[in-house]
Coordinates of N, CA and C in Angstrom, one line a residue:
I1 N -25.0 32.8 -5.5 CA -24.8 34.3 -5.2 C -23.0 34.2 -5.5
W2 N -22.5 32.5 -5.2 CA -20.8 32.6 -5.7 C -20.8 31.8 -6.4
I3 N -19.2 32.0 -7.3 CA -19.2 30.3 -7.7 C -17.6 29.5 -7.6
E4 N -17.9 28.6 -6.8 CA -15.9 28.1 -6.8 C -15.4 27.2 -8.1
S5 N -14.0 27.5 -7.6 CA -13.7 26.6 -8.6 C -13.2 24.8 -8.4
D6 N -12.9 24.6 -8.7 CA -12.0 22.9 -8.4 C -12.2 22.2 -9.0
D7 N -10.7 22.9 -10.6 CA -10.3 21.7 -11.0 C -11.4 22.3 -12.1
N8 N -11.6 21.0 -13.0 CA -12.6 21.1 -13.5 C -13.4 21.0 -14.1
Y9 N -14.1 21.7 -12.4 CA -15.9 21.8 -11.9 C -15.7 22.8 -11.5
V10 N -17.3 23.4 -11.4 CA -17.3 24.2 -10.5 C -18.8 24.7 -10.1
H11 N -18.2 24.4 -8.6 CA -19.3 24.6 -8.0 C -19.9 26.3 -7.3
I12 N -21.1 26.3 -7.9 CA -22.2 27.5 -8.3 C -23.5 27.4 -7.0
K13 N -23.1 28.5 -6.2 CA -23.7 28.9 -5.2 C -25.2 29.7 -4.9
Y14 N -25.7 28.4 -4.9 CA -26.9 29.3 -4.6 C -28.3 29.3 -3.7
Q15 N -28.8 30.0 -3.7 CA -30.3 30.1 -2.3 C -31.6 30.4 -3.0
N16 N -32.4 28.7 -2.3 CA -34.0 28.4 -3.0 C -34.8 28.2 -2.0
Q17 N -35.3 29.7 -1.4 CA -36.7 29.4 -0.3 C -35.6 29.4 1.1
G18 N -34.1 30.1 0.9 CA -34.4 30.4 1.8 C -33.0 28.9 2.7
K19 N -32.8 28.2 1.6 CA -31.4 27.4 1.6 C -30.3 27.8 0.4
M20 N -29.2 27.5 1.0 CA -28.1 27.3 0.5 C -28.1 26.1 0.1
L21 N -27.6 26.4 -2.0 CA -27.6 25.3 -2.5 C -26.3 24.9 -2.8
D22 N -26.1 24.1 -4.4 CA -24.8 23.6 -4.8 C -25.1 23.0 -6.0
Y23 N -25.1 23.8 -7.1 CA -24.6 23.5 -8.2 C -23.7 22.6 -8.7
L24 N -23.1 21.4 -9.6 CA -22.1 21.1 -9.4 C -22.2 21.1 -11.4
L25 N -20.9 22.1 -12.2 CA -21.0 23.0 -13.3 C -19.8 21.7 -13.8
R26 N -19.9 21.4 -15.2 CA -18.0 20.5 -15.5 C -18.1 22.1 -16.5
N27 N -16.9 22.5 -16.2 CA -16.6 23.9 -16.3 C -15.3 24.7 -16.3
S28 N -14.5 25.6 -16.6 CA -13.9 26.0 -16.2 C -14.2 27.4 -14.9
L29 N -13.9 28.5 -14.9 CA -13.8 29.6 -14.3 C -13.1 30.2 -15.2
K30 N -12.4 29.8 -15.9 CA -11.5 30.8 -16.5 C -12.9 31.6 -18.4
R31 N -14.4 30.4 -18.2 CA -14.8 30.4 -19.4 C -15.5 30.3 -19.6
L32 N -15.9 30.4 -17.5 CA -17.0 31.2 -17.1 C -17.3 32.5 -17.1
V33 N -15.9 33.5 -16.8 CA -15.3 35.0 -16.8 C -15.6 35.9 -18.4
D34 N -15.2 34.9 -19.3 CA -15.8 35.2 -20.1 C -17.4 35.2 -20.5
D35 N -18.2 34.0 -20.2 CA -20.0 34.1 -20.1 C -20.7 35.4 -19.9
L36 N -19.5 35.4 -18.4 CA -20.6 36.6 -17.9 C -19.9 38.0 -17.7
N37 N -19.2 37.7 -18.5 CA -18.8 39.7 -19.1 C -19.2 40.4 -18.4
D38 N -21.4 41.0 -19.0 CA -21.5 41.8 -19.3 C -22.7 41.5 -17.7
T39 N -22.2 40.7 -16.6 CA -23.3 40.8 -15.1 C -22.4 41.2 -13.9
T40 N -23.1 41.1 -13.2 CA -22.7 41.2 -11.8 C -21.6 40.6 -11.4
I41 N -21.6 39.5 -12.0 CA -21.0 38.6 -11.3 C -19.1 38.6 -12.0
F42 N -18.0 38.8 -10.3 CA -17.1 39.2 -10.6 C -16.1 38.2 -10.2
R43 N -15.1 37.7 -11.2 CA -13.6 37.1 -10.6 C -12.7 38.1 -9.6
C44 N -12.8 37.6 -8.0 CA -12.2 38.0 -7.5 C -11.3 36.9 -7.4
H45 N -10.7 35.6 -7.8 CA -9.6 35.2 -6.9 C -9.1 33.9 -7.9
R46 N -7.8 33.0 -8.2 CA -8.4 31.9 -8.6 C -9.0 31.3 -8.7
K47 N -10.0 31.2 -7.1 CA -10.8 30.3 -7.7 C -11.9 30.9 -7.8
Y48 N -12.3 31.5 -6.6 CA -13.7 32.7 -6.8 C -14.2 32.8 -7.8
M49 N -15.6 33.3 -7.9 CA -16.4 34.3 -8.8 C -16.9 34.7 -7.7
V50 N -18.4 36.3 -7.7 CA -19.2 36.7 -6.4 C -19.5 37.6 -7.4
N51 N -20.8 36.9 -6.7 CA -21.9 38.3 -7.6 C -22.2 39.1 -6.6
F52 N -22.1 40.3 -7.2 CA -22.5 41.2 -6.5 C -23.8 42.1 -5.6
D53 N -24.8 41.4 -5.9 CA -25.5 42.4 -5.7 C -26.1 41.1 -4.4
H54 N -24.8 40.4 -4.0 CA -24.7 39.6 -2.5 C -24.0 40.1 -1.3
A55 N -22.9 41.2 -2.2 CA -22.1 41.5 -1.2 C -22.1 43.1 -1.0
V56 N -21.6 42.5 0.9 CA -22.6 43.8 1.8 C -21.6 44.3 2.0
A57 N -20.2 43.9 2.5 CA -18.5 44.6 2.4 C -17.6 43.9 1.8
L58 N -16.6 45.4 1.6 CA -15.8 44.4 1.8 C -14.2 45.3 2.9
R59 N -14.0 44.8 2.8 CA -13.2 44.9 4.2 C -11.6 44.0 4.4
K60 N -10.7 44.6 4.5 CA -9.2 44.7 4.7 C -9.5 42.9 6.2
G61 N -8.4 41.8 5.4 CA -8.7 40.6 5.7 C -7.2 39.8 7.4
G62 N -7.0 39.0 6.7 CA -6.0 38.6 7.8 C -4.7 38.3 6.9
V63 N -5.0 38.0 5.7 CA -3.4 38.4 4.5 C -4.2 39.5 3.1
G64 N -5.4 39.4 2.9 CA -5.7 40.9 2.4 C -6.9 41.2 2.3
L65 N -8.3 41.6 0.9 CA -9.0 42.2 1.3 C -10.1 40.8 1.4
V66 N -10.9 41.1 1.6 CA -12.2 39.6 1.8 C -13.6 40.3 2.2
L67 N -14.5 39.7 1.3 CA -16.0 40.3 0.0 C -17.4 39.0 1.2
E68 N -17.9 40.0 2.2 CA -18.7 39.9 3.1 C -20.3 39.4 2.5
L69 N -20.6 38.3 2.7 CA -21.5 38.2 1.6 C -23.1 37.9 2.4
D70 N -23.8 38.0 1.9 CA -25.5 38.2 2.1 C -26.0 37.5 3.2
T71 N -25.7 36.3 2.7 CA -25.9 35.1 3.5 C -26.5 34.4 5.1
Q72 N -27.3 34.2 5.0 CA -27.2 33.2 5.8 C -26.4 31.4 6.8
P73 N -25.5 31.0 7.2 CA -24.9 32.4 7.8 C -23.9 32.9 6.6
M74 N -23.1 33.9 7.3 CA -22.2 34.9 6.5 C -21.0 34.1 5.8
V75 N -20.6 34.6 4.6 CA -19.8 33.8 3.8 C -18.8 35.2 3.8
E76 N -17.7 34.3 4.1 CA -16.3 35.4 3.2 C -15.9 35.1 2.5
I77 N -15.6 35.4 1.4 CA -15.2 35.1 0.2 C -13.3 36.5 -0.6
P78 N -12.5 35.1 -0.2 CA -11.3 36.7 -0.3 C -10.5 36.4 -1.9
V79 N -10.3 38.5 -2.0 CA -10.1 38.8 -2.9 C -7.8 38.6 -3.3
T80 N -7.6 38.6 -4.0 CA -6.4 38.6 -3.8 C -5.7 40.3 -4.6
D81 N -4.3 40.4 -4.7 CA -3.8 41.7 -5.4 C -4.0 41.7 -6.7
T82 N -4.5 40.2 -7.3 CA -4.4 40.3 -8.2 C -6.0 40.8 -9.2
Y83 N -6.8 41.0 -8.3 CA -8.2 41.8 -8.6 C -8.5 42.2 -8.0
K84 N -7.8 42.9 -6.4 CA -7.9 44.1 -6.2 C -9.2 45.0 -6.4
E85 N -7.5 45.6 -8.0 CA -8.4 47.0 -8.1 C -9.7 46.8 -8.6
D86 N -10.1 45.8 -9.4 CA -11.5 45.9 -10.4 C -12.6 45.4 -9.9
I87 N -12.2 44.3 -8.0 CA -13.2 44.0 -7.1 C -13.0 46.4 -6.3
S88 N -12.9 46.3 -5.6 CA -12.7 47.4 -5.2 C -13.9 48.8 -6.2
L89 N -13.3 48.8 -7.1 CA -14.1 49.7 -8.6 C -15.4 48.8 -8.4
A90 N -16.0 47.4 -8.6 CA -17.3 46.9 -8.8 C -17.6 46.9 -7.2
F91 N -17.3 47.4 -6.1 CA -18.2 47.2 -5.0 C -18.4 48.5 -5.3
M92 N -17.5 49.3 -5.2 CA -18.2 51.1 -4.9 C -18.7 50.7 -6.0
K93 N -19.3 50.5 -7.2 CA -19.9 50.7 -8.4 C -21.0 50.3 -8.2
Y94 N -21.7 49.0 -6.8 CA -23.0 48.1 -7.2 C -23.1 47.9 -5.2
S95 N -22.5 48.4 -5.0 CA -23.1 49.2 -3.5 C -23.0 49.7 -3.2
N96 N -23.6 51.2 -4.6 CA -24.7 52.4 -4.3 C -25.8 51.8 -4.9
R97 N -26.6 50.3 -5.7 CA -27.4 50.5 -6.1 C -27.8 50.1 -4.9
K98 N -27.3 49.3 -4.1 CA -28.8 49.2 -3.0 C -29.8 49.8 -2.2

């Protein structure tokens, strides 16, 4: 559903049978960006990548844009200015598929 950076590791957050699980992988987010280039997973922050199959809303937050995900409880992922144009385009493209 989303990937979160932690130095030289990443936490891959996913759901299995309704439970939110975390898989720890020794890898950098920068390397994953290249590996996931042709997927629905996009970098939106220096610490986060999001699978747009799970993005339900893109809205203005306190500091900038925020992506809301279809998890229970709902998760909000920040979008930095560096990625806001790409994320806005990706959200428009993939939100129409649902």
